[in-house]
Structures are given as structure tokens and as C-alpha cells.
Amino acid sequence: GAVVSQHPSWVICKSGTSVKIECRSLDFQATTMFWYRQFPKQSLMLMATSNEGSKATYEQGVEKDKFLINHASLTLSTLTVTSAHPEDSSFYICSAHAGTGTGYTFGSGTRLTVV
Amino acid sequence: DQQVKQNSPSLSVQEGRISILNCDYTNSMFDYFLWYKKYPAEGPTFLISISSIKDKNEDGRFTVFLNKSAKHLSLHIVPSQPGDSAVYFCAASFQGAQKLVFGQGTRLTINP
């Protein structure tokens, strides 16, 4: 089946630094990938839609200059949390749609802790 | 505005019995619904889906029912097994928009 690999699975960084999270579709091409964020005991909230070769589409309230998304190829999308602050600590998950009838496949998620 | 709602944050069921998880939605444009299972610190795993042209879809122990007039769907798991203990999310989308809208999740605990 379709596999989405997300890396790293967890990361701890200092306030003010930037962190890059990678999301790769391993056995299919994904023109569109999605980035979600989940706070403890809350729903997965869509942050942005990553489009290969074009700018990402951000959901209302998500700062595009803080959460930089790059989708340079059909198998890789990256999310960079810039100038991270403790309130950015969260669980970030990417997903991709492998095609009609196959549904959405999620990465394993990245636990970000900003200290 | 929470377009997809799971009003029960938790549910406890005895092993072997039926688990019923509920989900309500407000946007009548949604035409595709999915259920995901999630363990802590992992990404969601797809369980089962249903199109709005159907009212029932079954896959092994999992059955999803859709009541469009009530804007309600439910996931039935029977018989429930200890490995089913997880957080279950329902999600919805509409044609032409690939993004999913998730409910808040329901934590299911199967007791031996």
C-alpha cells in the first residue's frame, strides 16, 4: 500500500531556532500533500496544503512566514518551523493522497518540543 | 466552527461486545467520510470510508453507517478486541477538495 515517511519522529530545539520536517511519499507520486497539527487531546487541524511546484495554501490563522512549506518534487514536502517558540510545541503530521480509491495516507508524525 | 463533531471524548467497552462511535457533521457539502485510528505519537491509520451515495459500508469487524438526513455517521466494531483501544477520528471531505476536516476524536478503551 501507499506509504508516507515522515522525519524526524521527534525533535527538541531551543527557542529562536528553526526546525525542518520532511514528508516523503515512498511508492507513489503526490502532487498534493497536507500538513496537520495536533495539540494534546485535540483534533488534527489542517495547517496548509502543499502543492508541487507552486506555493502552499495556508488555512486561516496559520502564519505562512512562520511555517514555511516547500514541495519541490512529487515525492517530498518539507515544513520548516522558523524562529520556534514554546507555543509551537505540538505534534505535526503530514498526509498525501495516493489516488482515487486509495484514500489518504499519513506519516507517522513529528513531536516538536521547543525549550 | 467545528464542522465535524465527535461529542464523546471517551468510550469504554467490554471485550467481545460492540463498540459504537458516533460523529456528526454540519456541512451538507461533505460527500466522503472516513474513520481513522490513532495510537499516541503515531500518525492516523485509515480504517474505513463511505461515500454519500451509500448508507453502509462493511469491512470485516468494522461497519460505517451514514445517515445523511441527520448528518450523522457511526462506526461499529464487533466484536471489540483489546487491540482496538486507541483514539478514533472521523473525517469528512467534499468532491474537488482533497483536504480532510477531522472531528475531535474519541478514545476507545476495550476492557478484558
mmCIF file with all atom_site columns, C-alpha atoms in Angstrom:
data_model
loop_
_atom_site.group_PDB
_atom_site.id
_atom_site.type_symbol
_atom_site.label_atom_id
_atom_site.label_alt_id
_atom_site.label_comp_id
_atom_site.label_asym_id
_atom_site.label_entity_id
_atom_site.label_seq_id
_atom_site.pdbx_PDB_ins_code
_atom_site.Cartn_x
_atom_site.Cartn_y
_atom_site.Cartn_z
_atom_site.occupancy
_atom_site.B_iso_or_equiv
_atom_site.pdbx_formal_charge
_atom_site.auth_seq_id
_atom_site.auth_comp_id
_atom_site.auth_asym_id
_atom_site.auth_atom_id
_atom_site.pdbx_PDB_model_num
ATOM 1   C CA . GLY A 1 1   ? 0.000   0.000  0.000  1.00 0.00 ? 1   GLY A CA 1
ATOM 2   C CA . ALA A 1 2   ? 0.863   3.667  -0.143 1.00 0.00 ? 2   ALA A CA 1
ATOM 3   C CA . VAL A 1 3   ? 3.488   4.702  2.382  1.00 0.00 ? 3   VAL A CA 1
ATOM 4   C CA . VAL A 1 4   ? 4.316   8.166  3.647  1.00 0.00 ? 4   VAL A CA 1
ATOM 5   C CA . SER A 1 5   ? 7.547   8.577  5.546  1.00 0.00 ? 5   SER A CA 1
ATOM 6   C CA . GLN A 1 6   ? 7.938   11.479 7.949  1.00 0.00 ? 6   GLN A CA 1
ATOM 7   C CA . HIS A 1 7   ? 11.207  12.502 9.548  1.00 0.00 ? 7   HIS A CA 1
ATOM 8   C CA . PRO A 1 8   ? 12.222  13.190 12.260 1.00 0.00 ? 8   PRO A CA 1
ATOM 9   C CA . SER A 1 9   ? 9.796   11.422 14.578 1.00 0.00 ? 9   SER A CA 1
ATOM 10  C CA . TRP A 1 10  ? 10.712  13.737 17.411 1.00 0.00 ? 10  TRP A CA 1
ATOM 11  C CA . VAL A 1 11  ? 12.859  16.816 17.841 1.00 0.00 ? 11  VAL A CA 1
ATOM 12  C CA . ILE A 1 12  ? 13.790  19.144 20.666 1.00 0.00 ? 12  ILE A CA 1
ATOM 13  C CA . CYS A 1 13  ? 15.043  22.601 19.785 1.00 0.00 ? 13  CYS A CA 1
ATOM 14  C CA . LYS A 1 14  ? 15.847  25.860 21.500 1.00 0.00 ? 14  LYS A CA 1
ATOM 15  C CA . SER A 1 15  ? 13.618  28.912 21.201 1.00 0.00 ? 15  SER A CA 1
ATOM 16  C CA . GLY A 1 16  ? 14.522  31.026 18.220 1.00 0.00 ? 16  GLY A CA 1
ATOM 17  C CA . THR A 1 17  ? 15.909  28.233 16.109 1.00 0.00 ? 17  THR A CA 1
ATOM 18  C CA . SER A 1 18  ? 14.326  26.680 13.024 1.00 0.00 ? 18  SER A CA 1
ATOM 19  C CA . VAL A 1 19  ? 13.288  23.083 12.541 1.00 0.00 ? 19  VAL A CA 1
ATOM 20  C CA . LYS A 1 20  ? 12.663  21.267 9.261  1.00 0.00 ? 20  LYS A CA 1
ATOM 21  C CA . ILE A 1 21  ? 10.306  18.313 8.991  1.00 0.00 ? 21  ILE A CA 1
ATOM 22  C CA . GLU A 1 22  ? 10.324  16.114 5.894  1.00 0.00 ? 22  GLU A CA 1
ATOM 23  C CA . CYS A 1 23  ? 7.460   14.177 4.398  1.00 0.00 ? 23  CYS A CA 1
ATOM 24  C CA . ARG A 1 24  ? 8.117   11.676 1.624  1.00 0.00 ? 24  ARG A CA 1
ATOM 25  C CA . SER A 1 25  ? 5.776   9.527  -0.416 1.00 0.00 ? 25  SER A CA 1
ATOM 26  C CA . LEU A 1 26  ? 7.742   6.314  -0.860 1.00 0.00 ? 26  LEU A CA 1
ATOM 27  C CA . ASP A 1 27  ? 5.901   4.391  -3.536 1.00 0.00 ? 27  ASP A CA 1
ATOM 28  C CA . PHE A 1 28  ? 3.705   6.932  -5.234 1.00 0.00 ? 28  PHE A CA 1
ATOM 29  C CA . GLN A 1 29  ? 3.813   10.473 -6.504 1.00 0.00 ? 29  GLN A CA 1
ATOM 30  C CA . ALA A 1 30  ? 1.945   13.103 -4.576 1.00 0.00 ? 30  ALA A CA 1
ATOM 31  C CA . THR A 1 31  ? 1.202   16.397 -6.279 1.00 0.00 ? 31  THR A CA 1
ATOM 32  C CA . THR A 1 32  ? -0.524  17.474 -3.099 1.00 0.00 ? 32  THR A CA 1
ATOM 33  C CA . MET A 1 33  ? 0.451   16.896 0.498  1.00 0.00 ? 33  MET A CA 1
ATOM 34  C CA . PHE A 1 34  ? -1.176  18.167 3.653  1.00 0.00 ? 34  PHE A CA 1
ATOM 35  C CA . TRP A 1 35  ? 0.294   19.356 6.919  1.00 0.00 ? 35  TRP A CA 1
ATOM 36  C CA . TYR A 1 36  ? -1.662  18.951 10.156 1.00 0.00 ? 36  TYR A CA 1
ATOM 37  C CA . ARG A 1 37  ? -1.017  19.930 13.699 1.00 0.00 ? 37  ARG A CA 1
ATOM 38  C CA . GLN A 1 38  ? -2.403  18.257 16.766 1.00 0.00 ? 38  GLN A CA 1
ATOM 39  C CA . PHE A 1 39  ? -2.404  19.615 20.294 1.00 0.00 ? 39  PHE A CA 1
ATOM 40  C CA . PRO A 1 40  ? -2.866  17.142 23.161 1.00 0.00 ? 40  PRO A CA 1
ATOM 41  C CA . LYS A 1 41  ? -6.369  15.679 23.298 1.00 0.00 ? 41  LYS A CA 1
ATOM 42  C CA . GLN A 1 42  ? -7.491  17.797 20.367 1.00 0.00 ? 42  GLN A CA 1
ATOM 43  C CA . SER A 1 43  ? -8.344  17.199 16.755 1.00 0.00 ? 43  SER A CA 1
ATOM 44  C CA . LEU A 1 44  ? -5.954  17.237 13.838 1.00 0.00 ? 44  LEU A CA 1
ATOM 45  C CA . MET A 1 45  ? -6.081  20.732 12.444 1.00 0.00 ? 45  MET A CA 1
ATOM 46  C CA . LEU A 1 46  ? -5.122  21.320 8.846  1.00 0.00 ? 46  LEU A CA 1
ATOM 47  C CA . MET A 1 47  ? -2.381  23.923 8.603  1.00 0.00 ? 47  MET A CA 1
ATOM 48  C CA . ALA A 1 48  ? -1.710  24.036 4.891  1.00 0.00 ? 48  ALA A CA 1
ATOM 49  C CA . THR A 1 49  ? -1.946  22.261 1.586  1.00 0.00 ? 49  THR A CA 1
ATOM 50  C CA . SER A 1 50  ? 1.376   21.746 -0.124 1.00 0.00 ? 50  SER A CA 1
ATOM 51  C CA . ASN A 1 51  ? 1.319   21.820 -3.922 1.00 0.00 ? 51  ASN A CA 1
ATOM 52  C CA . GLU A 1 52  ? 4.197   20.514 -6.005 1.00 0.00 ? 52  GLU A CA 1
ATOM 53  C CA . GLY A 1 53  ? 5.834   23.287 -7.955 1.00 0.00 ? 53  GLY A CA 1
ATOM 54  C CA . SER A 1 54  ? 3.703   26.076 -6.555 1.00 0.00 ? 54  SER A CA 1
ATOM 55  C CA . LYS A 1 55  ? 3.005   27.964 -3.380 1.00 0.00 ? 55  LYS A CA 1
ATOM 56  C CA . ALA A 1 56  ? 1.318   26.275 -0.477 1.00 0.00 ? 56  ALA A CA 1
ATOM 57  C CA . THR A 1 57  ? -2.217  27.179 0.509  1.00 0.00 ? 57  THR A CA 1
ATOM 58  C CA . TYR A 1 58  ? -2.486  28.074 4.173  1.00 0.00 ? 58  TYR A CA 1
ATOM 59  C CA . GLU A 1 59  ? -5.529  27.761 6.362  1.00 0.00 ? 59  GLU A CA 1
ATOM 60  C CA . GLN A 1 60  ? -6.901  30.821 8.092  1.00 0.00 ? 60  GLN A CA 1
ATOM 61  C CA . GLY A 1 61  ? -4.871  31.796 11.119 1.00 0.00 ? 61  GLY A CA 1
ATOM 62  C CA . VAL A 1 62  ? -1.713  29.945 10.097 1.00 0.00 ? 62  VAL A CA 1
ATOM 63  C CA . GLU A 1 63  ? 1.304   32.205 9.644  1.00 0.00 ? 63  GLU A CA 1
ATOM 64  C CA . LYS A 1 64  ? 2.874   31.395 6.296  1.00 0.00 ? 64  LYS A CA 1
ATOM 65  C CA . ASP A 1 65  ? 6.093   33.196 7.183  1.00 0.00 ? 65  ASP A CA 1
ATOM 66  C CA . LYS A 1 66  ? 6.476   31.106 10.296 1.00 0.00 ? 66  LYS A CA 1
ATOM 67  C CA . PHE A 1 67  ? 5.553   27.742 8.814  1.00 0.00 ? 67  PHE A CA 1
ATOM 68  C CA . LEU A 1 68  ? 7.435   27.550 5.540  1.00 0.00 ? 68  LEU A CA 1
ATOM 69  C CA . ILE A 1 69  ? 6.347   24.797 3.186  1.00 0.00 ? 69  ILE A CA 1
ATOM 70  C CA . ASN A 1 70  ? 8.318   23.606 0.201  1.00 0.00 ? 70  ASN A CA 1
ATOM 71  C CA . HIS A 1 71  ? 7.116   20.947 -2.209 1.00 0.00 ? 71  HIS A CA 1
ATOM 72  C CA . ALA A 1 72  ? 9.999   20.740 -4.634 1.00 0.00 ? 72  ALA A CA 1
ATOM 73  C CA . SER A 1 73  ? 9.306   17.292 -6.041 1.00 0.00 ? 73  SER A CA 1
ATOM 74  C CA . LEU A 1 74  ? 6.454   14.844 -6.457 1.00 0.00 ? 74  LEU A CA 1
ATOM 75  C CA . THR A 1 75  ? 7.675   12.802 -3.507 1.00 0.00 ? 75  THR A CA 1
ATOM 76  C CA . LEU A 1 76  ? 8.895   15.360 -0.986 1.00 0.00 ? 76  LEU A CA 1
ATOM 77  C CA . SER A 1 77  ? 7.321   18.151 1.002  1.00 0.00 ? 77  SER A CA 1
ATOM 78  C CA . THR A 1 78  ? 9.024   19.956 3.859  1.00 0.00 ? 78  THR A CA 1
ATOM 79  C CA . LEU A 1 79  ? 7.658   22.046 6.694  1.00 0.00 ? 79  LEU A CA 1
ATOM 80  C CA . THR A 1 80  ? 10.065  24.448 8.385  1.00 0.00 ? 80  THR A CA 1
ATOM 81  C CA . VAL A 1 81  ? 9.063   25.981 11.678 1.00 0.00 ? 81  VAL A CA 1
ATOM 82  C CA . THR A 1 82  ? 11.021  29.213 11.795 1.00 0.00 ? 82  THR A CA 1
ATOM 83  C CA . SER A 1 83  ? 12.038  31.050 14.954 1.00 0.00 ? 83  SER A CA 1
ATOM 84  C CA . ALA A 1 84  ? 10.351  28.398 17.031 1.00 0.00 ? 84  ALA A CA 1
ATOM 85  C CA . HIS A 1 85  ? 8.746   29.278 20.351 1.00 0.00 ? 85  HIS A CA 1
ATOM 86  C CA . PRO A 1 86  ? 7.473   27.015 23.134 1.00 0.00 ? 86  PRO A CA 1
ATOM 87  C CA . GLU A 1 87  ? 3.886   27.512 21.951 1.00 0.00 ? 87  GLU A CA 1
ATOM 88  C CA . ASP A 1 88  ? 4.884   25.861 18.667 1.00 0.00 ? 88  ASP A CA 1
ATOM 89  C CA . SER A 1 89  ? 5.440   22.632 20.573 1.00 0.00 ? 89  SER A CA 1
ATOM 90  C CA . SER A 1 90  ? 2.995   20.188 19.080 1.00 0.00 ? 90  SER A CA 1
ATOM 91  C CA . PHE A 1 91  ? 2.563   17.026 17.046 1.00 0.00 ? 91  PHE A CA 1
ATOM 92  C CA . TYR A 1 92  ? 2.905   17.691 13.320 1.00 0.00 ? 92  TYR A CA 1
ATOM 93  C CA . ILE A 1 93  ? 1.596   15.184 10.782 1.00 0.00 ? 93  ILE A CA 1
ATOM 94  C CA . CYS A 1 94  ? 1.713   15.133 7.007  1.00 0.00 ? 94  CYS A CA 1
ATOM 95  C CA . SER A 1 95  ? -0.516  13.222 4.648  1.00 0.00 ? 95  SER A CA 1
ATOM 96  C CA . ALA A 1 96  ? -0.817  12.586 0.960  1.00 0.00 ? 96  ALA A CA 1
ATOM 97  C CA . HIS A 1 97  ? -3.496  11.318 -1.351 1.00 0.00 ? 97  HIS A CA 1
ATOM 98  C CA . ALA A 1 98  ? -2.250  8.398  -3.395 1.00 0.00 ? 98  ALA A CA 1
ATOM 99  C CA . GLY A 1 99  ? -5.023  8.478  -5.941 1.00 0.00 ? 99  GLY A CA 1
ATOM 100 C CA . THR A 1 100 ? -8.682  7.777  -6.453 1.00 0.00 ? 100 THR A CA 1
ATOM 101 C CA . GLY A 1 101 ? -9.923  4.944  -4.294 1.00 0.00 ? 101 GLY A CA 1
ATOM 102 C CA . THR A 1 102 ? -6.814  4.737  -2.163 1.00 0.00 ? 102 THR A CA 1
ATOM 103 C CA . GLY A 1 103 ? -7.627  7.353  0.398  1.00 0.00 ? 103 GLY A CA 1
ATOM 104 C CA . TYR A 1 104 ? -5.250  9.467  2.378  1.00 0.00 ? 104 TYR A CA 1
ATOM 105 C CA . THR A 1 105 ? -2.067  8.116  3.882  1.00 0.00 ? 105 THR A CA 1
ATOM 106 C CA . PHE A 1 106 ? -0.498  9.741  6.893  1.00 0.00 ? 106 PHE A CA 1
ATOM 107 C CA . GLY A 1 107 ? 3.070   9.973  8.019  1.00 0.00 ? 107 GLY A CA 1
ATOM 108 C CA . SER A 1 108 ? 3.997   8.795  11.493 1.00 0.00 ? 108 SER A CA 1
ATOM 109 C CA . GLY A 1 109 ? 4.126   12.340 12.820 1.00 0.00 ? 109 GLY A CA 1
ATOM 110 C CA . THR A 1 110 ? 6.780   14.551 14.403 1.00 0.00 ? 110 THR A CA 1
ATOM 111 C CA . ARG A 1 111 ? 6.724   15.533 18.049 1.00 0.00 ? 111 ARG A CA 1
ATOM 112 C CA . LEU A 1 112 ? 8.273   19.006 18.298 1.00 0.00 ? 112 LEU A CA 1
ATOM 113 C CA . THR A 1 113 ? 9.300   20.344 21.686 1.00 0.00 ? 113 THR A CA 1
ATOM 114 C CA . VAL A 1 114 ? 10.651  23.872 21.879 1.00 0.00 ? 114 VAL A CA 1
ATOM 115 C CA . VAL A 1 115 ? 12.552  24.692 25.057 1.00 0.00 ? 115 VAL A CA 1
ATOM 116 C CA . ASP B 2 1   ? -16.669 26.484 13.665 1.00 0.00 ? 1   ASP B CA 1
ATOM 117 C CA . GLN B 2 2   ? -16.419 22.755 14.256 1.00 0.00 ? 2   GLN B CA 1
ATOM 118 C CA . GLN B 2 3   ? -17.864 21.216 11.102 1.00 0.00 ? 3   GLN B CA 1
ATOM 119 C CA . VAL B 2 4   ? -17.218 17.656 12.229 1.00 0.00 ? 4   VAL B CA 1
ATOM 120 C CA . LYS B 2 5   ? -18.026 16.772 15.806 1.00 0.00 ? 5   LYS B CA 1
ATOM 121 C CA . GLN B 2 6   ? -17.406 13.748 17.956 1.00 0.00 ? 6   GLN B CA 1
ATOM 122 C CA . ASN B 2 7   ? -19.263 14.549 21.122 1.00 0.00 ? 7   ASN B CA 1
ATOM 123 C CA . SER B 2 8   ? -17.988 11.625 23.163 1.00 0.00 ? 8   SER B CA 1
ATOM 124 C CA . PRO B 2 9   ? -14.363 12.156 24.178 1.00 0.00 ? 9   PRO B CA 1
ATOM 125 C CA . SER B 2 10  ? -14.122 8.637  25.531 1.00 0.00 ? 10  SER B CA 1
ATOM 126 C CA . LEU B 2 11  ? -15.848 5.265  25.412 1.00 0.00 ? 11  LEU B CA 1
ATOM 127 C CA . SER B 2 12  ? -15.236 2.107  27.389 1.00 0.00 ? 12  SER B CA 1
ATOM 128 C CA . VAL B 2 13  ? -16.438 -1.263 26.097 1.00 0.00 ? 13  VAL B CA 1
ATOM 129 C CA . GLN B 2 14  ? -16.003 -4.803 27.285 1.00 0.00 ? 14  GLN B CA 1
ATOM 130 C CA . GLU B 2 15  ? -14.024 -7.159 25.097 1.00 0.00 ? 15  GLU B CA 1
ATOM 131 C CA . GLY B 2 16  ? -16.238 -9.087 22.715 1.00 0.00 ? 16  GLY B CA 1
ATOM 132 C CA . ARG B 2 17  ? -19.052 -6.548 22.794 1.00 0.00 ? 17  ARG B CA 1
ATOM 133 C CA . ILE B 2 18  ? -19.923 -3.984 20.153 1.00 0.00 ? 18  ILE B CA 1
ATOM 134 C CA . SER B 2 19  ? -18.265 -0.567 20.118 1.00 0.00 ? 19  SER B CA 1
ATOM 135 C CA . ILE B 2 20  ? -20.238 2.259  18.550 1.00 0.00 ? 20  ILE B CA 1
ATOM 136 C CA . LEU B 2 21  ? -18.505 5.541  17.843 1.00 0.00 ? 21  LEU B CA 1
ATOM 137 C CA . ASN B 2 22  ? -20.538 8.498  16.660 1.00 0.00 ? 22  ASN B CA 1
ATOM 138 C CA . CYS B 2 23  ? -19.828 11.506 14.531 1.00 0.00 ? 23  CYS B CA 1
ATOM 139 C CA . ASP B 2 24  ? -21.963 14.457 13.427 1.00 0.00 ? 24  ASP B CA 1
ATOM 140 C CA . TYR B 2 25  ? -21.301 16.993 10.727 1.00 0.00 ? 25  TYR B CA 1
ATOM 141 C CA . THR B 2 26  ? -22.807 20.312 9.792  1.00 0.00 ? 26  THR B CA 1
ATOM 142 C CA . ASN B 2 27  ? -21.634 20.924 6.229  1.00 0.00 ? 27  ASN B CA 1
ATOM 143 C CA . SER B 2 28  ? -24.072 19.349 3.769  1.00 0.00 ? 28  SER B CA 1
ATOM 144 C CA . MET B 2 29  ? -21.441 19.637 1.043  1.00 0.00 ? 29  MET B CA 1
ATOM 145 C CA . PHE B 2 30  ? -19.433 16.802 2.558  1.00 0.00 ? 30  PHE B CA 1
ATOM 146 C CA . ASP B 2 31  ? -19.761 13.725 0.397  1.00 0.00 ? 31  ASP B CA 1
ATOM 147 C CA . TYR B 2 32  ? -16.996 11.441 1.596  1.00 0.00 ? 32  TYR B CA 1
ATOM 148 C CA . PHE B 2 33  ? -16.385 10.284 5.130  1.00 0.00 ? 33  PHE B CA 1
ATOM 149 C CA . LEU B 2 34  ? -13.553 8.368  6.706  1.00 0.00 ? 34  LEU B CA 1
ATOM 150 C CA . TRP B 2 35  ? -12.623 6.825  10.019 1.00 0.00 ? 35  TRP B CA 1
ATOM 151 C CA . TYR B 2 36  ? -9.077  6.756  11.293 1.00 0.00 ? 36  TYR B CA 1
ATOM 152 C CA . LYS B 2 37  ? -7.481  5.026  14.244 1.00 0.00 ? 37  LYS B CA 1
ATOM 153 C CA . LYS B 2 38  ? -4.605  6.679  16.052 1.00 0.00 ? 38  LYS B CA 1
ATOM 154 C CA . TYR B 2 39  ? -2.171  5.500  18.678 1.00 0.00 ? 39  TYR B CA 1
ATOM 155 C CA . PRO B 2 40  ? -0.190  8.018  20.764 1.00 0.00 ? 40  PRO B CA 1
ATOM 156 C CA . ALA B 2 41  ? 2.781   9.583  18.971 1.00 0.00 ? 41  ALA B CA 1
ATOM 157 C CA . GLU B 2 42  ? 1.820   7.934  15.680 1.00 0.00 ? 42  GLU B CA 1
ATOM 158 C CA . GLY B 2 43  ? 0.066   9.119  12.556 1.00 0.00 ? 43  GLY B CA 1
ATOM 159 C CA . PRO B 2 44  ? -3.562  8.120  11.938 1.00 0.00 ? 44  PRO B CA 1
ATOM 160 C CA . THR B 2 45  ? -4.237  4.827  10.200 1.00 0.00 ? 45  THR B CA 1
ATOM 161 C CA . PHE B 2 46  ? -7.093  4.564  7.744  1.00 0.00 ? 46  PHE B CA 1
ATOM 162 C CA . LEU B 2 47  ? -9.870  2.196  8.785  1.00 0.00 ? 47  LEU B CA 1
ATOM 163 C CA . ILE B 2 48  ? -12.874 2.537  6.557  1.00 0.00 ? 48  ILE B CA 1
ATOM 164 C CA . SER B 2 49  ? -14.662 5.101  4.436  1.00 0.00 ? 49  SER B CA 1
ATOM 165 C CA . ILE B 2 50  ? -18.065 5.727  2.950  1.00 0.00 ? 50  ILE B CA 1
ATOM 166 C CA . SER B 2 51  ? -19.356 7.810  0.087  1.00 0.00 ? 51  SER B CA 1
ATOM 167 C CA . SER B 2 52  ? -22.510 9.841  0.476  1.00 0.00 ? 52  SER B CA 1
ATOM 168 C CA . ILE B 2 53  ? -24.223 7.708  -2.150 1.00 0.00 ? 53  ILE B CA 1
ATOM 169 C CA . LYS B 2 54  ? -24.183 4.818  0.292  1.00 0.00 ? 54  LYS B CA 1
ATOM 170 C CA . ASP B 2 55  ? -25.611 4.392  3.754  1.00 0.00 ? 55  ASP B CA 1
ATOM 171 C CA . LYS B 2 56  ? -23.493 1.471  4.869  1.00 0.00 ? 56  LYS B CA 1
ATOM 172 C CA . ASN B 2 57  ? -20.051 0.072  4.237  1.00 0.00 ? 57  ASN B CA 1
ATOM 173 C CA . GLU B 2 58  ? -18.619 -3.006 5.875  1.00 0.00 ? 58  GLU B CA 1
ATOM 174 C CA . ASP B 2 59  ? -15.071 -4.292 6.145  1.00 0.00 ? 59  ASP B CA 1
ATOM 175 C CA . GLY B 2 60  ? -14.512 -7.233 8.449  1.00 0.00 ? 60  GLY B CA 1
ATOM 176 C CA . ARG B 2 61  ? -15.266 -6.205 12.011 1.00 0.00 ? 61  ARG B CA 1
ATOM 177 C CA . PHE B 2 62  ? -15.793 -2.586 11.024 1.00 0.00 ? 62  PHE B CA 1
ATOM 178 C CA . THR B 2 63  ? -19.018 -1.131 9.655  1.00 0.00 ? 63  THR B CA 1
ATOM 179 C CA . VAL B 2 64  ? -19.727 2.508  8.977  1.00 0.00 ? 64  VAL B CA 1
ATOM 180 C CA . PHE B 2 65  ? -23.283 3.793  8.763  1.00 0.00 ? 65  PHE B CA 1
ATOM 181 C CA . LEU B 2 66  ? -24.223 7.119  7.216  1.00 0.00 ? 66  LEU B CA 1
ATOM 182 C CA . ASN B 2 67  ? -27.475 8.956  7.845  1.00 0.00 ? 67  ASN B CA 1
ATOM 183 C CA . LYS B 2 68  ? -27.412 11.926 5.511  1.00 0.00 ? 68  LYS B CA 1
ATOM 184 C CA . SER B 2 69  ? -30.691 13.413 6.660  1.00 0.00 ? 69  SER B CA 1
ATOM 185 C CA . ALA B 2 70  ? -29.403 13.527 10.223 1.00 0.00 ? 70  ALA B CA 1
ATOM 186 C CA . LYS B 2 71  ? -25.860 14.414 9.120  1.00 0.00 ? 71  LYS B CA 1
ATOM 187 C CA . HIS B 2 72  ? -24.643 11.599 11.284 1.00 0.00 ? 72  HIS B CA 1
ATOM 188 C CA . LEU B 2 73  ? -22.295 8.687  10.860 1.00 0.00 ? 73  LEU B CA 1
ATOM 189 C CA . SER B 2 74  ? -21.238 5.926  13.145 1.00 0.00 ? 74  SER B CA 1
ATOM 190 C CA . LEU B 2 75  ? -18.535 3.293  13.291 1.00 0.00 ? 75  LEU B CA 1
ATOM 191 C CA . HIS B 2 76  ? -19.417 -0.122 14.659 1.00 0.00 ? 76  HIS B CA 1
ATOM 192 C CA . ILE B 2 77  ? -16.709 -2.508 15.769 1.00 0.00 ? 77  ILE B CA 1
ATOM 193 C CA . VAL B 2 78  ? -17.813 -6.030 16.555 1.00 0.00 ? 78  VAL B CA 1
ATOM 194 C CA . PRO B 2 79  ? -16.512 -7.952 18.315 1.00 0.00 ? 79  PRO B CA 1
ATOM 195 C CA . SER B 2 80  ? -14.303 -5.447 20.115 1.00 0.00 ? 80  SER B CA 1
ATOM 196 C CA . GLN B 2 81  ? -10.756 -6.566 20.844 1.00 0.00 ? 81  GLN B CA 1
ATOM 197 C CA . PRO B 2 82  ? -8.110  -5.163 23.217 1.00 0.00 ? 82  PRO B CA 1
ATOM 198 C CA . GLY B 2 83  ? -6.040  -4.046 20.229 1.00 0.00 ? 83  GLY B CA 1
ATOM 199 C CA . ASP B 2 84  ? -8.876  -1.748 19.225 1.00 0.00 ? 84  ASP B CA 1
ATOM 200 C CA . SER B 2 85  ? -8.051  0.531  22.142 1.00 0.00 ? 85  SER B CA 1
ATOM 201 C CA . ALA B 2 86  ? -6.996  3.803  20.509 1.00 0.00 ? 86  ALA B CA 1
ATOM 202 C CA . VAL B 2 87  ? -8.304  7.226  19.574 1.00 0.00 ? 87  VAL B CA 1
ATOM 203 C CA . TYR B 2 88  ? -10.731 7.178  16.667 1.00 0.00 ? 88  TYR B CA 1
ATOM 204 C CA . PHE B 2 89  ? -11.206 10.171 14.408 1.00 0.00 ? 89  PHE B CA 1
ATOM 205 C CA . CYS B 2 90  ? -13.926 10.678 11.869 1.00 0.00 ? 90  CYS B CA 1
ATOM 206 C CA . ALA B 2 91  ? -13.115 12.922 8.941  1.00 0.00 ? 91  ALA B CA 1
ATOM 207 C CA . ALA B 2 92  ? -15.025 14.410 6.042  1.00 0.00 ? 92  ALA B CA 1
ATOM 208 C CA . SER B 2 93  ? -14.280 15.922 2.688  1.00 0.00 ? 93  SER B CA 1
ATOM 209 C CA . PHE B 2 94  ? -16.177 17.082 -0.376 1.00 0.00 ? 94  PHE B CA 1
ATOM 210 C CA . GLN B 2 95  ? -15.622 16.471 -4.033 1.00 0.00 ? 95  GLN B CA 1
ATOM 211 C CA . GLY B 2 96  ? -12.930 18.570 -5.566 1.00 0.00 ? 96  GLY B CA 1
ATOM 212 C CA . ALA B 2 97  ? -11.287 19.346 -2.235 1.00 0.00 ? 97  ALA B CA 1
ATOM 213 C CA . GLN B 2 98  ? -8.718  16.830 -1.126 1.00 0.00 ? 98  GLN B CA 1
ATOM 214 C CA . LYS B 2 99  ? -8.310  18.180 2.369  1.00 0.00 ? 99  LYS B CA 1
ATOM 215 C CA . LEU B 2 100 ? -9.962  16.475 5.293  1.00 0.00 ? 100 LEU B CA 1
ATOM 216 C CA . VAL B 2 101 ? -11.838 18.010 8.201  1.00 0.00 ? 101 VAL B CA 1
ATOM 217 C CA . PHE B 2 102 ? -11.428 15.986 11.374 1.00 0.00 ? 102 PHE B CA 1
ATOM 218 C CA . GLY B 2 103 ? -13.553 15.538 14.435 1.00 0.00 ? 103 GLY B CA 1
ATOM 219 C CA . GLN B 2 104 ? -12.047 15.860 17.897 1.00 0.00 ? 104 GLN B CA 1
ATOM 220 C CA . GLY B 2 105 ? -11.582 12.141 18.338 1.00 0.00 ? 105 GLY B CA 1
ATOM 221 C CA . THR B 2 106 ? -12.998 9.546  20.726 1.00 0.00 ? 106 THR B CA 1
ATOM 222 C CA . ARG B 2 107 ? -10.737 7.496  22.943 1.00 0.00 ? 107 ARG B CA 1
ATOM 223 C CA . LEU B 2 108 ? -11.919 3.891  22.899 1.00 0.00 ? 108 LEU B CA 1
ATOM 224 C CA . THR B 2 109 ? -10.850 1.571  25.672 1.00 0.00 ? 109 THR B CA 1
ATOM 225 C CA . ILE B 2 110 ? -11.581 -2.133 25.416 1.00 0.00 ? 110 ILE B CA 1
ATOM 226 C CA . ASN B 2 111 ? -11.651 -3.813 28.797 1.00 0.00 ? 111 ASN B CA 1
ATOM 227 C CA . PRO B 2 112 ? -10.763 -7.508 29.103 1.00 0.00 ? 112 PRO B CA 1
#
